[in-house]
Amino acid sequence: MAEGEFGESPRQLLLPEDHEFFKPPSAQFIVPFDVPIVEKKLTFEEASKCLNTLGKDESGIRYAYLMITATDKKLTDISIILNFKHVLFLDLSGNYLNLEALQVLAKMPFLLMLNANRNRVESGALDTMPYLQTLCLNINKIEETYDISQPMLETLELEFNQIFTAQFDNEKLPHLLELDLKGNHLIDLSGLYPESLERLFVAQNKITRLNDLALSKLTNLTTLHLRDNKIRKLNGFSEFLTKLSYLNLRNNNITKVRQFRKLACLPSLEILVYTGNPVDGKRQKGLEMQGEEPGENEVEDEEEIFGEDQPDKKPELDPIRLGVLVLLPNLKKINKDLVNFQEKEEVFLTKSKRLDKIMSEMSSDEETEPPTTTYTSETAGSESEAETDQDIFDPRTDEEENK
């Protein structure tokens, strides 16, 4: 859409981020797909009552209501909406709409945002809408994604559907910046993703491994959210992810600090979240001993991490955190805390001492194996069972770590 058709750029017309339109769907809401449907049309009178958000229309001169909010009305037919040609934003969440019922919206001349969360949409293959920039189809029945085609789409939300493999046509989504596949059935990150992506959210899937071929093509990616999966090893990252600055690995199955060495190929990585992994069990046990619930006061999502920085704290030095910093010295924030000067200084001193010792051992004829033990979620927290400093700082890798 050329700037000036609305009297101002499309981005200036978009709703603020805290608008009700963007309220995330409740994961606890269960769509009653097995409930018999009673046909119900949206009437002109009812639609008129759903109008809101006064603003300039497409001319940039006149004022009109730009949004219809018709939520939780058990609607099956919304064709009357075509009478409201000035509408830019549609919130139709919580109805009984399927793909066929939504196809009428392709005739809306200036639609920018569509929220059809919690409906009965079985496919995202909506007819092309020339100016659509945000499409929310969370909590529906979508299984396939390859037919989704919207030339101006920037944000696509497909949370809690029935998607087992991510397959997107790069040419059909040339401007997509943000993709949310939270709560589906992905077991890895293989598949096809739009190469324009900057933010990818795949939390609460069943991912056990990453795919270096798929990831290496996402050269514009800045944010990767992998929370609540089953990842144990961090193979798959590559130097082609030159812009990736934020990585959330919270609540996975990472047991060894040495796994984070595999992130050293990411030149722009500044924020890393790994709370809730077995490797973090030692600190979690410490919190319990202090009477604090594990996870209490933890950062819950990427919004808090990217929010305003709080004044620097002086937490007691955590050996796991220090080990991560040795391997990834460019990090600026780990979990909820900024990396402070005390940690940087300690890492520098410890790393220097350890490397000197290791180099000395490697140059000698003596071959001694460093003590290692398995670090599991059951044993996490035990000093005797945790990785030793030698394990954390040793630059040498074994074959098992790279499998």
mmCIF file of C-alpha atoms in Angstrom:
data_model
loop_
_atom_site.group_PDB
_atom_site.id
_atom_site.type_symbol
_atom_site.label_atom_id
_atom_site.label_comp_id
_atom_site.label_asym_id
_atom_site.label_seq_id
_atom_site.Cartn_x
_atom_site.Cartn_y
_atom_site.Cartn_z
ATOM 1 C CA MET A 1 0.000 0.000 0.000
ATOM 2 C CA ALA A 2 1.559 3.253 -1.082
ATOM 3 C CA GLU A 3 2.012 5.937 1.506
ATOM 4 C CA GLY A 4 -0.620 8.619 1.022
ATOM 5 C CA GLU A 5 -3.613 6.446 0.162
ATOM 6 C CA PHE A 6 -4.761 6.900 3.738
ATOM 7 C CA GLY A 7 -3.159 10.310 4.095
ATOM 8 C CA GLU A 8 -0.466 8.730 6.280
ATOM 9 C CA SER A 9 1.627 5.600 6.283
ATOM 10 C CA PRO A 10 -0.045 2.261 7.163
ATOM 11 C CA ARG A 11 2.287 1.851 10.159
ATOM 12 C CA GLN A 12 0.956 5.073 11.691
ATOM 13 C CA LEU A 13 -2.562 3.694 11.473
ATOM 14 C CA LEU A 14 -1.785 0.486 13.354
ATOM 15 C CA LEU A 15 -3.241 -0.018 16.798
ATOM 16 C CA PRO A 16 -1.041 0.475 19.874
ATOM 17 C CA GLU A 17 0.581 -2.686 21.194
ATOM 18 C CA ASP A 18 -1.489 -2.622 24.405
ATOM 19 C CA HIS A 19 -4.795 -2.507 22.496
ATOM 20 C CA GLU A 20 -7.411 -5.165 23.291
ATOM 21 C CA PHE A 21 -6.948 -6.495 19.756
ATOM 22 C CA PHE A 22 -3.564 -7.936 20.723
ATOM 23 C CA LYS A 23 -4.673 -9.562 23.976
ATOM 24 C CA PRO A 24 -3.202 -13.093 23.822
ATOM 25 C CA PRO A 25 -5.644 -16.012 23.739
ATOM 26 C CA SER A 26 -6.002 -18.050 26.881
ATOM 27 C CA ALA A 27 -4.285 -21.411 26.580
ATOM 28 C CA GLN A 28 -6.904 -22.757 29.011
ATOM 29 C CA PHE A 29 -9.752 -21.969 26.629
ATOM 30 C CA ILE A 30 -10.888 -25.178 24.943
ATOM 31 C CA VAL A 31 -12.718 -24.670 21.675
ATOM 32 C CA PRO A 32 -15.830 -26.887 21.735
ATOM 33 C CA PHE A 33 -15.261 -28.336 18.259
ATOM 34 C CA ASP A 34 -17.683 -31.187 18.937
ATOM 35 C CA VAL A 35 -20.584 -28.919 19.872
ATOM 36 C CA PRO A 36 -23.311 -28.805 17.175
ATOM 37 C CA ILE A 37 -23.311 -25.510 15.315
ATOM 38 C CA VAL A 38 -26.415 -23.397 14.980
ATOM 39 C CA GLU A 39 -26.265 -21.025 12.038
ATOM 40 C CA LYS A 40 -26.057 -17.426 13.185
ATOM 41 C CA LYS A 41 -25.565 -14.394 10.975
ATOM 42 C CA LEU A 42 -24.160 -11.094 12.101
ATOM 43 C CA THR A 43 -26.846 -8.472 11.451
ATOM 44 C CA PHE A 44 -26.302 -4.899 10.331
ATOM 45 C CA GLU A 45 -27.724 -3.579 13.596
ATOM 46 C CA GLU A 46 -25.486 -5.828 15.683
ATOM 47 C CA ALA A 47 -22.418 -4.994 13.603
ATOM 48 C CA SER A 48 -23.137 -1.283 14.022
ATOM 49 C CA LYS A 49 -23.052 -1.724 17.777
ATOM 50 C CA CYS A 50 -19.656 -3.406 17.450
ATOM 51 C CA LEU A 51 -18.036 -0.391 15.785
ATOM 52 C CA ASN A 52 -15.308 1.414 17.708
ATOM 53 C CA THR A 53 -11.963 3.235 17.337
ATOM 54 C CA LEU A 54 -12.744 6.528 15.662
ATOM 55 C CA GLY A 55 -10.074 7.717 13.251
ATOM 56 C CA LYS A 56 -9.330 8.981 9.768
ATOM 57 C CA ASP A 57 -10.568 6.823 6.934
ATOM 58 C CA GLU A 58 -8.691 5.876 3.784
ATOM 59 C CA SER A 59 -8.953 9.408 2.413
ATOM 60 C CA GLY A 60 -7.051 10.836 5.355
ATOM 61 C CA ILE A 61 -9.646 13.601 5.571
ATOM 62 C CA ARG A 62 -12.910 12.150 6.881
ATOM 63 C CA TYR A 63 -13.389 10.397 10.210
ATOM 64 C CA ALA A 64 -14.991 6.980 10.571
ATOM 65 C CA TYR A 65 -15.101 4.023 12.925
ATOM 66 C CA LEU A 66 -12.165 1.856 11.922
ATOM 67 C CA MET A 67 -12.725 -1.298 13.974
ATOM 68 C CA ILE A 68 -15.422 -3.919 14.497
ATOM 69 C CA THR A 69 -15.195 -6.047 17.641
ATOM 70 C CA ALA A 70 -17.661 -8.919 17.356
ATOM 71 C CA THR A 71 -16.288 -11.470 19.812
ATOM 72 C CA ASP A 72 -17.856 -14.527 21.497
ATOM 73 C CA LYS A 73 -21.154 -14.306 19.623
ATOM 74 C CA LYS A 74 -21.249 -17.835 18.102
ATOM 75 C CA LEU A 75 -21.312 -16.305 14.631
ATOM 76 C CA THR A 76 -21.178 -18.457 11.500
ATOM 77 C CA ASP A 77 -21.800 -15.730 8.880
ATOM 78 C CA ILE A 78 -20.188 -12.280 8.851
ATOM 79 C CA SER A 79 -20.917 -11.205 5.280
ATOM 80 C CA ILE A 80 -22.730 -8.072 6.492
ATOM 81 C CA ILE A 81 -19.327 -6.623 7.399
ATOM 82 C CA LEU A 82 -18.812 -5.788 3.727
ATOM 83 C CA ASN A 83 -21.157 -2.841 4.284
ATOM 84 C CA PHE A 84 -18.535 -1.222 6.500
ATOM 85 C CA LYS A 85 -15.911 -0.443 3.893
ATOM 86 C CA HIS A 86 -13.894 1.906 6.104
ATOM 87 C CA VAL A 87 -13.059 -0.785 8.665
ATOM 88 C CA LEU A 88 -9.325 -1.467 9.000
ATOM 89 C CA PHE A 89 -9.326 -3.756 12.054
ATOM 90 C CA LEU A 90 -11.534 -6.803 12.686
ATOM 91 C CA ASP A 91 -11.723 -8.782 15.918
ATOM 92 C CA LEU A 92 -13.884 -11.871 15.386
ATOM 93 C CA SER A 93 -12.395 -14.101 18.083
ATOM 94 C CA GLY A 94 -14.511 -16.649 19.914
ATOM 95 C CA ASN A 95 -17.025 -17.494 17.194
ATOM 96 C CA TYR A 96 -17.852 -20.513 15.001
ATOM 97 C CA LEU A 97 -16.303 -19.204 11.801
ATOM 98 C CA ASN A 98 -14.571 -21.524 9.338
ATOM 99 C CA LEU A 99 -12.353 -20.733 6.367
ATOM 100 C CA GLU A 100 -15.303 -20.358 4.011
ATOM 101 C CA ALA A 101 -16.967 -17.828 6.302
ATOM 102 C CA LEU A 102 -13.784 -15.751 6.445
ATOM 103 C CA GLN A 103 -13.239 -15.691 2.684
ATOM 104 C CA VAL A 104 -15.742 -12.858 2.335
ATOM 105 C CA LEU A 105 -13.214 -10.574 4.032
ATOM 106 C CA ALA A 106 -11.029 -10.621 0.918
ATOM 107 C CA LYS A 107 -13.497 -8.069 -0.430
ATOM 108 C CA MET A 108 -12.712 -5.644 2.380
ATOM 109 C CA PRO A 109 -10.711 -2.997 0.502
ATOM 110 C CA PHE A 110 -8.494 -1.671 3.290
ATOM 111 C CA LEU A 111 -8.321 -4.383 5.972
ATOM 112 C CA LEU A 112 -5.021 -4.221 7.886
ATOM 113 C CA MET A 113 -5.562 -6.538 10.858
ATOM 114 C CA LEU A 114 -7.695 -9.643 11.371
ATOM 115 C CA ASN A 115 -8.111 -11.486 14.664
ATOM 116 C CA ALA A 116 -9.949 -14.792 14.227
ATOM 117 C CA ASN A 117 -8.672 -16.571 17.333
ATOM 118 C CA ARG A 118 -10.813 -19.321 18.869
ATOM 119 C CA ASN A 119 -12.889 -20.215 15.841
ATOM 120 C CA ARG A 120 -13.162 -23.304 13.632
ATOM 121 C CA VAL A 121 -10.753 -22.322 10.915
ATOM 122 C CA GLU A 122 -9.280 -25.449 9.345
ATOM 123 C CA SER A 123 -6.806 -23.720 7.025
ATOM 124 C CA GLY A 124 -4.974 -20.423 6.770
ATOM 125 C CA ALA A 125 -5.436 -20.300 2.995
ATOM 126 C CA LEU A 126 -7.478 -17.115 2.986
ATOM 127 C CA ASP A 127 -7.922 -15.341 -0.307
ATOM 128 C CA THR A 128 -5.345 -12.616 -0.765
ATOM 129 C CA MET A 129 -6.000 -9.350 1.051
ATOM 130 C CA PRO A 130 -3.786 -6.686 -0.514
ATOM 131 C CA TYR A 131 -3.043 -4.655 2.637
ATOM 132 C CA LEU A 132 -3.369 -7.214 5.453
ATOM 133 C CA GLN A 133 -0.433 -6.864 7.857
ATOM 134 C CA THR A 134 -1.487 -8.849 10.952
ATOM 135 C CA LEU A 135 -3.326 -12.188 10.937
ATOM 136 C CA CYS A 136 -4.185 -13.988 14.199
ATOM 137 C CA LEU A 137 -5.541 -17.534 13.888
ATOM 138 C CA ASN A 138 -4.668 -18.899 17.323
ATOM 139 C CA ILE A 139 -6.613 -21.830 18.808
ATOM 140 C CA ASN A 140 -8.188 -23.155 15.631
ATOM 141 C CA LYS A 141 -7.964 -26.426 13.677
ATOM 142 C CA ILE A 142 -5.207 -25.554 11.209
ATOM 143 C CA GLU A 143 -2.949 -28.410 10.074
ATOM 144 C CA GLU A 144 -1.301 -27.107 6.905
ATOM 145 C CA THR A 145 0.435 -23.777 6.374
ATOM 146 C CA TYR A 146 1.928 -23.907 2.886
ATOM 147 C CA ASP A 147 -1.091 -22.272 1.208
ATOM 148 C CA ILE A 148 -1.012 -19.143 3.365
ATOM 149 C CA SER A 149 -0.463 -16.287 0.940
ATOM 150 C CA GLN A 150 -0.641 -12.616 1.921
ATOM 151 C CA PRO A 151 1.718 -10.237 0.102
ATOM 152 C CA MET A 152 1.915 -7.544 2.808
ATOM 153 C CA LEU A 153 1.605 -9.725 5.921
ATOM 154 C CA GLU A 154 4.141 -8.911 8.655
ATOM 155 C CA THR A 155 2.762 -10.814 11.678
ATOM 156 C CA LEU A 156 1.242 -14.310 11.611
ATOM 157 C CA GLU A 157 0.004 -16.006 14.793
ATOM 158 C CA LEU A 158 -0.876 -19.713 14.683
ATOM 159 C CA GLU A 159 -0.693 -20.687 18.363
ATOM 160 C CA PHE A 160 -2.351 -23.893 19.596
ATOM 161 C CA ASN A 161 -3.342 -25.422 16.281
ATOM 162 C CA GLN A 162 -2.607 -28.889 14.879
ATOM 163 C CA ILE A 163 0.591 -28.123 12.987
ATOM 164 C CA PHE A 164 3.182 -30.918 12.870
ATOM 165 C CA THR A 165 5.521 -29.455 10.235
ATOM 166 C CA ALA A 166 6.213 -25.829 9.406
ATOM 167 C CA GLN A 167 5.975 -25.368 5.659
ATOM 168 C CA PHE A 168 5.699 -21.836 4.310
ATOM 169 C CA ASP A 169 6.177 -20.554 0.787
ATOM 170 C CA ASN A 170 8.738 -17.776 0.851
ATOM 171 C CA GLU A 171 7.230 -16.126 -2.218
ATOM 172 C CA LYS A 172 3.723 -16.087 -0.738
ATOM 173 C CA LEU A 173 4.841 -14.326 2.456
ATOM 174 C CA PRO A 174 7.629 -12.033 1.238
ATOM 175 C CA HIS A 175 7.336 -9.482 4.056
ATOM 176 C CA LEU A 176 6.646 -11.700 7.074
ATOM 177 C CA LEU A 177 8.622 -10.502 10.103
ATOM 178 C CA GLU A 178 7.034 -12.385 13.010
ATOM 179 C CA LEU A 179 5.766 -15.972 13.149
ATOM 180 C CA ASP A 180 4.211 -17.547 16.245
ATOM 181 C CA LEU A 181 3.783 -21.345 16.290
ATOM 182 C CA LYS A 182 3.516 -21.776 20.050
ATOM 183 C CA GLY A 183 1.663 -24.826 21.352
ATOM 184 C CA ASN A 184 1.668 -26.977 18.218
ATOM 185 C CA HIS A 185 3.258 -30.389 17.551
ATOM 186 C CA LEU A 186 6.657 -29.574 16.066
ATOM 187 C CA ILE A 187 9.400 -32.069 16.926
ATOM 188 C CA ASP A 188 12.202 -30.073 15.297
ATOM 189 C CA LEU A 189 12.789 -26.875 13.357
ATOM 190 C CA SER A 190 12.997 -28.542 9.973
ATOM 191 C CA GLY A 191 10.727 -27.279 7.241
ATOM 192 C CA LEU A 192 10.433 -24.095 5.249
ATOM 193 C CA TYR A 193 10.274 -20.666 6.831
ATOM 194 C CA PRO A 194 10.002 -17.244 5.173
ATOM 195 C CA GLU A 195 13.532 -15.911 4.877
ATOM 196 C CA SER A 196 12.358 -12.422 5.855
ATOM 197 C CA LEU A 197 11.577 -13.606 9.417
ATOM 198 C CA GLU A 198 12.980 -11.544 12.278
ATOM 199 C CA ARG A 199 11.109 -13.138 15.199
ATOM 200 C CA LEU A 200 10.214 -16.824 15.540
ATOM 201 C CA PHE A 201 8.229 -18.167 18.508
ATOM 202 C CA VAL A 202 7.972 -21.953 18.846
ATOM 203 C CA ALA A 203 7.473 -22.370 22.597
ATOM 204 C CA GLN A 204 5.468 -25.275 24.044
ATOM 205 C CA ASN A 205 6.052 -27.688 21.188
ATOM 206 C CA LYS A 206 7.817 -31.060 21.307
ATOM 207 C CA ILE A 207 11.105 -29.961 19.805
ATOM 208 C CA THR A 208 14.026 -32.231 20.683
ATOM 209 C CA ARG A 209 16.530 -31.027 18.106
ATOM 210 C CA LEU A 210 17.251 -28.099 15.841
ATOM 211 C CA ASN A 211 17.965 -28.197 12.131
ATOM 212 C CA ASP A 212 21.022 -26.382 10.871
ATOM 213 C CA LEU A 213 19.807 -26.271 7.274
ATOM 214 C CA ALA A 214 16.502 -24.595 8.161
ATOM 215 C CA LEU A 215 18.098 -22.187 10.638
ATOM 216 C CA SER A 216 20.953 -21.198 8.358
ATOM 217 C CA LYS A 217 18.496 -19.644 5.901
ATOM 218 C CA LEU A 218 16.998 -17.309 8.510
ATOM 219 C CA THR A 219 19.698 -14.687 8.185
ATOM 220 C CA ASN A 220 17.390 -11.879 9.345
ATOM 221 C CA LEU A 221 16.345 -13.613 12.568
ATOM 222 C CA THR A 222 16.867 -11.523 15.719
ATOM 223 C CA THR A 223 14.652 -13.405 18.202
ATOM 224 C CA LEU A 224 14.231 -17.157 18.683
ATOM 225 C CA HIS A 225 11.897 -18.361 21.429
ATOM 226 C CA LEU A 226 12.252 -22.087 22.237
ATOM 227 C CA ARG A 227 10.820 -22.155 25.752
ATOM 228 C CA ASP A 228 9.111 -25.289 27.097
ATOM 229 C CA ASN A 229 10.442 -27.849 24.644
ATOM 230 C CA LYS A 230 12.642 -30.944 25.061
ATOM 231 C CA ILE A 231 15.975 -29.729 23.730
ATOM 232 C CA ARG A 232 19.042 -31.378 25.289
ATOM 233 C CA LYS A 233 21.793 -30.453 22.828
ATOM 234 C CA LEU A 234 22.344 -27.161 21.063
ATOM 235 C CA ASN A 235 23.526 -28.482 17.718
ATOM 236 C CA GLY A 236 22.114 -26.715 14.686
ATOM 237 C CA PHE A 237 23.076 -23.091 15.218
ATOM 238 C CA SER A 238 25.308 -21.575 12.569
ATOM 239 C CA GLU A 239 27.339 -18.478 11.815
ATOM 240 C CA PHE A 240 24.728 -17.505 9.224
ATOM 241 C CA LEU A 241 22.463 -16.321 12.056
ATOM 242 C CA THR A 242 24.362 -13.059 12.123
ATOM 243 C CA LYS A 243 21.540 -10.983 13.631
ATOM 244 C CA LEU A 244 20.257 -13.330 16.338
ATOM 245 C CA SER A 245 20.483 -11.337 19.569
ATOM 246 C CA TYR A 246 17.854 -12.973 21.809
ATOM 247 C CA LEU A 247 17.551 -16.706 22.522
ATOM 248 C CA ASN A 248 15.095 -18.198 25.012
ATOM 249 C CA LEU A 249 15.821 -21.810 26.023
ATOM 250 C CA ARG A 250 13.874 -21.786 29.264
ATOM 251 C CA ASN A 251 12.441 -25.083 30.523
ATOM 252 C CA ASN A 252 14.254 -27.492 28.229
ATOM 253 C CA ASN A 253 16.508 -30.485 29.016
ATOM 254 C CA ILE A 254 19.982 -28.958 28.828
ATOM 255 C CA THR A 255 22.167 -30.661 31.425
ATOM 256 C CA LYS A 256 25.682 -29.405 30.702
ATOM 257 C CA VAL A 257 27.172 -25.940 30.568
ATOM 258 C CA ARG A 258 29.402 -27.084 27.723
ATOM 259 C CA GLN A 259 26.367 -27.152 25.430
ATOM 260 C CA PHE A 260 26.353 -23.352 25.417
ATOM 261 C CA ARG A 261 29.721 -23.419 23.647
ATOM 262 C CA LYS A 262 27.748 -24.268 20.506
ATOM 263 C CA LEU A 263 26.238 -20.778 20.609
ATOM 264 C CA ALA A 264 29.636 -19.125 20.212
ATOM 265 C CA CYS A 265 29.052 -19.001 16.458
ATOM 266 C CA LEU A 266 26.303 -16.385 16.980
ATOM 267 C CA PRO A 267 28.104 -13.040 16.673
ATOM 268 C CA SER A 268 25.197 -10.843 17.816
ATOM 269 C CA LEU A 269 23.857 -12.911 20.727
ATOM 270 C CA GLU A 270 23.368 -10.601 23.723
ATOM 271 C CA ILE A 271 20.481 -12.079 25.728
ATOM 272 C CA LEU A 272 20.259 -15.728 26.762
ATOM 273 C CA VAL A 273 17.557 -17.345 28.907
ATOM 274 C CA TYR A 274 18.140 -20.865 30.256
ATOM 275 C CA THR A 275 16.283 -20.989 33.588
ATOM 276 C CA GLY A 276 14.326 -24.163 34.243
ATOM 277 C CA ASN A 277 16.909 -26.459 32.642
ATOM 278 C CA PRO A 278 18.662 -29.191 34.659
ATOM 279 C CA VAL A 279 21.907 -27.232 34.263
ATOM 280 C CA ASP A 280 20.294 -24.468 36.313
ATOM 281 C CA GLY A 281 19.192 -26.868 39.057
ATOM 282 C CA LYS A 282 21.919 -25.848 41.488
ATOM 283 C CA ARG A 283 20.644 -22.283 41.652
ATOM 284 C CA GLN A 284 17.045 -23.435 41.833
ATOM 285 C CA LYS A 285 17.839 -25.579 44.859
ATOM 286 C CA GLY A 286 19.511 -22.598 46.476
ATOM 287 C CA LEU A 287 16.307 -20.609 46.075
ATOM 288 C CA GLU A 288 14.301 -23.368 47.729
ATOM 289 C CA MET A 289 16.673 -23.390 50.696
ATOM 290 C CA GLN A 290 16.032 -19.662 51.089
ATOM 291 C CA GLY A 291 12.282 -20.249 51.164
ATOM 292 C CA GLU A 292 11.716 -18.896 47.660
ATOM 293 C CA GLU A 293 9.781 -20.872 45.074
ATOM 294 C CA PRO A 294 11.776 -21.962 42.027
ATOM 295 C CA GLY A 295 10.921 -19.617 39.181
ATOM 296 C CA GLU A 296 9.662 -16.895 41.529
ATOM 297 C CA ASN A 297 10.513 -13.442 40.223
ATOM 298 C CA GLU A 298 11.815 -15.049 37.026
ATOM 299 C CA VAL A 299 11.355 -13.281 33.723
ATOM 300 C CA GLU A 300 8.217 -14.748 32.181
ATOM 301 C CA ASP A 301 8.633 -13.740 28.557
ATOM 302 C CA GLU A 302 10.632 -11.806 26.030
ATOM 303 C CA GLU A 303 8.725 -8.581 26.672
ATOM 304 C CA GLU A 304 10.124 -8.297 30.190
ATOM 305 C CA ILE A 305 13.624 -9.075 28.992
ATOM 306 C CA PHE A 306 13.467 -6.434 26.294
ATOM 307 C CA GLY A 307 11.882 -3.905 28.669
ATOM 308 C CA GLU A 308 13.703 -1.116 30.439
ATOM 309 C CA ASP A 309 16.845 -2.239 32.139
ATOM 310 C CA GLN A 310 16.662 -2.195 35.891
ATOM 311 C CA PRO A 311 19.542 -0.771 37.951
ATOM 312 C CA ASP A 312 22.477 -3.154 38.070
ATOM 313 C CA LYS A 313 22.282 -5.635 40.920
ATOM 314 C CA LYS A 314 25.152 -7.403 42.628
ATOM 315 C CA PRO A 315 24.018 -11.014 42.811
ATOM 316 C CA GLU A 316 26.264 -13.563 44.414
ATOM 317 C CA LEU A 317 28.414 -15.159 41.787
ATOM 318 C CA ASP A 318 26.798 -18.232 40.282
ATOM 319 C CA PRO A 319 29.319 -20.768 38.907
ATOM 320 C CA ILE A 320 26.900 -21.898 36.190
ATOM 321 C CA ARG A 321 26.326 -18.333 35.078
ATOM 322 C CA LEU A 322 30.078 -17.692 35.121
ATOM 323 C CA GLY A 323 30.649 -20.792 33.029
ATOM 324 C CA VAL A 324 28.182 -19.548 30.438
ATOM 325 C CA LEU A 325 29.929 -16.176 30.381
ATOM 326 C CA VAL A 326 33.304 -17.789 29.763
ATOM 327 C CA LEU A 327 31.887 -19.557 26.743
ATOM 328 C CA LEU A 328 29.819 -16.571 25.557
ATOM 329 C CA PRO A 329 31.669 -13.430 26.684
ATOM 330 C CA ASN A 330 29.570 -11.060 24.555
ATOM 331 C CA LEU A 331 26.367 -11.683 26.509
ATOM 332 C CA LYS A 332 24.863 -8.575 28.094
ATOM 333 C CA LYS A 333 22.007 -10.242 29.944
ATOM 334 C CA ILE A 334 21.554 -13.773 31.258
ATOM 335 C CA ASN A 335 18.053 -14.726 32.333
ATOM 336 C CA LYS A 336 16.664 -11.693 34.172
ATOM 337 C CA ASP A 337 19.951 -10.072 35.209
ATOM 338 C CA LEU A 338 22.361 -7.845 33.345
ATOM 339 C CA VAL A 339 25.953 -9.028 33.242
ATOM 340 C CA ASN A 340 27.814 -6.826 35.720
ATOM 341 C CA PHE A 341 31.422 -5.751 36.086
ATOM 342 C CA GLN A 342 32.084 -8.126 38.983
ATOM 343 C CA GLU A 343 31.094 -11.091 36.837
ATOM 344 C CA LYS A 344 33.174 -9.924 33.886
ATOM 345 C CA GLU A 345 36.194 -9.519 36.130
ATOM 346 C CA GLU A 346 35.731 -12.937 37.737
ATOM 347 C CA VAL A 347 35.279 -14.594 34.356
ATOM 348 C CA PHE A 348 38.462 -13.018 33.041
ATOM 349 C CA LEU A 349 40.518 -14.127 36.038
ATOM 350 C CA THR A 350 39.050 -17.616 36.188
ATOM 351 C CA LYS A 351 39.354 -18.180 32.479
ATOM 352 C CA SER A 352 42.980 -17.107 32.461
ATOM 353 C CA LYS A 353 43.859 -19.443 35.318
ATOM 354 C CA ARG A 354 41.985 -22.386 33.880
ATOM 355 C CA LEU A 355 43.359 -22.004 30.393
ATOM 356 C CA ASP A 356 46.905 -21.760 31.740
ATOM 357 C CA LYS A 357 46.365 -24.945 33.703
ATOM 358 C CA ILE A 358 44.778 -26.797 30.800
ATOM 359 C CA MET A 359 47.505 -25.796 28.377
ATOM 360 C CA SER A 360 50.088 -26.969 30.878
ATOM 361 C CA GLU A 361 48.348 -30.325 31.240
ATOM 362 C CA MET A 362 47.993 -30.752 27.489
ATOM 363 C CA SER A 363 51.698 -30.117 26.944
ATOM 364 C CA SER A 364 52.740 -32.666 29.546
ATOM 365 C CA ASP A 365 52.993 -36.374 28.960
ATOM 366 C CA GLU A 366 50.551 -37.120 31.740
ATOM 367 C CA GLU A 367 47.087 -38.042 30.587
ATOM 368 C CA THR A 368 44.553 -37.468 33.292
ATOM 369 C CA GLU A 369 40.837 -37.508 32.779
ATOM 370 C CA PRO A 370 38.903 -34.646 34.431
ATOM 371 C CA PRO A 371 36.232 -35.881 36.840
ATOM 372 C CA THR A 372 32.828 -35.825 35.209
ATOM 373 C CA THR A 373 29.418 -36.905 36.365
ATOM 374 C CA THR A 374 25.971 -36.963 34.855
ATOM 375 C CA TYR A 375 23.986 -33.861 35.694
ATOM 376 C CA THR A 376 20.281 -34.622 35.666
ATOM 377 C CA SER A 377 17.204 -32.819 36.927
ATOM 378 C CA GLU A 378 17.065 -35.241 39.857
ATOM 379 C CA THR A 379 20.659 -34.620 40.903
ATOM 380 C CA ALA A 380 20.850 -30.962 39.902
ATOM 381 C CA GLY A 381 21.819 -28.901 42.886
ATOM 382 C CA SER A 382 24.247 -31.357 44.428
ATOM 383 C CA GLU A 383 27.728 -29.873 44.498
ATOM 384 C CA SER A 384 29.293 -33.309 44.344
ATOM 385 C CA GLU A 385 27.285 -34.231 41.240
ATOM 386 C CA ALA A 386 27.492 -30.917 39.399
ATOM 387 C CA GLU A 387 29.941 -30.299 36.609
ATOM 388 C CA THR A 388 33.346 -29.393 37.928
ATOM 389 C CA ASP A 389 35.094 -26.167 36.990
ATOM 390 C CA GLN A 390 37.343 -28.287 34.806
ATOM 391 C CA ASP A 391 34.295 -29.458 32.834
ATOM 392 C CA ILE A 392 32.892 -25.957 32.463
ATOM 393 C CA PHE A 393 36.023 -24.175 31.314
ATOM 394 C CA ASP A 394 37.820 -26.924 29.407
ATOM 395 C CA PRO A 395 37.950 -25.790 25.740
ATOM 396 C CA ARG A 396 38.327 -29.352 24.570
ATOM 397 C CA THR A 397 35.239 -31.170 23.339
ATOM 398 C CA ASP A 398 34.422 -34.831 23.291
ATOM 399 C CA GLU A 399 32.658 -36.718 20.538
ATOM 400 C CA GLU A 400 29.542 -37.261 22.615
ATOM 401 C CA GLU A 401 28.889 -33.534 22.898
ATOM 402 C CA ASN A 402 28.773 -33.146 19.128
ATOM 403 C CA LYS A 403 26.431 -36.031 18.386
#
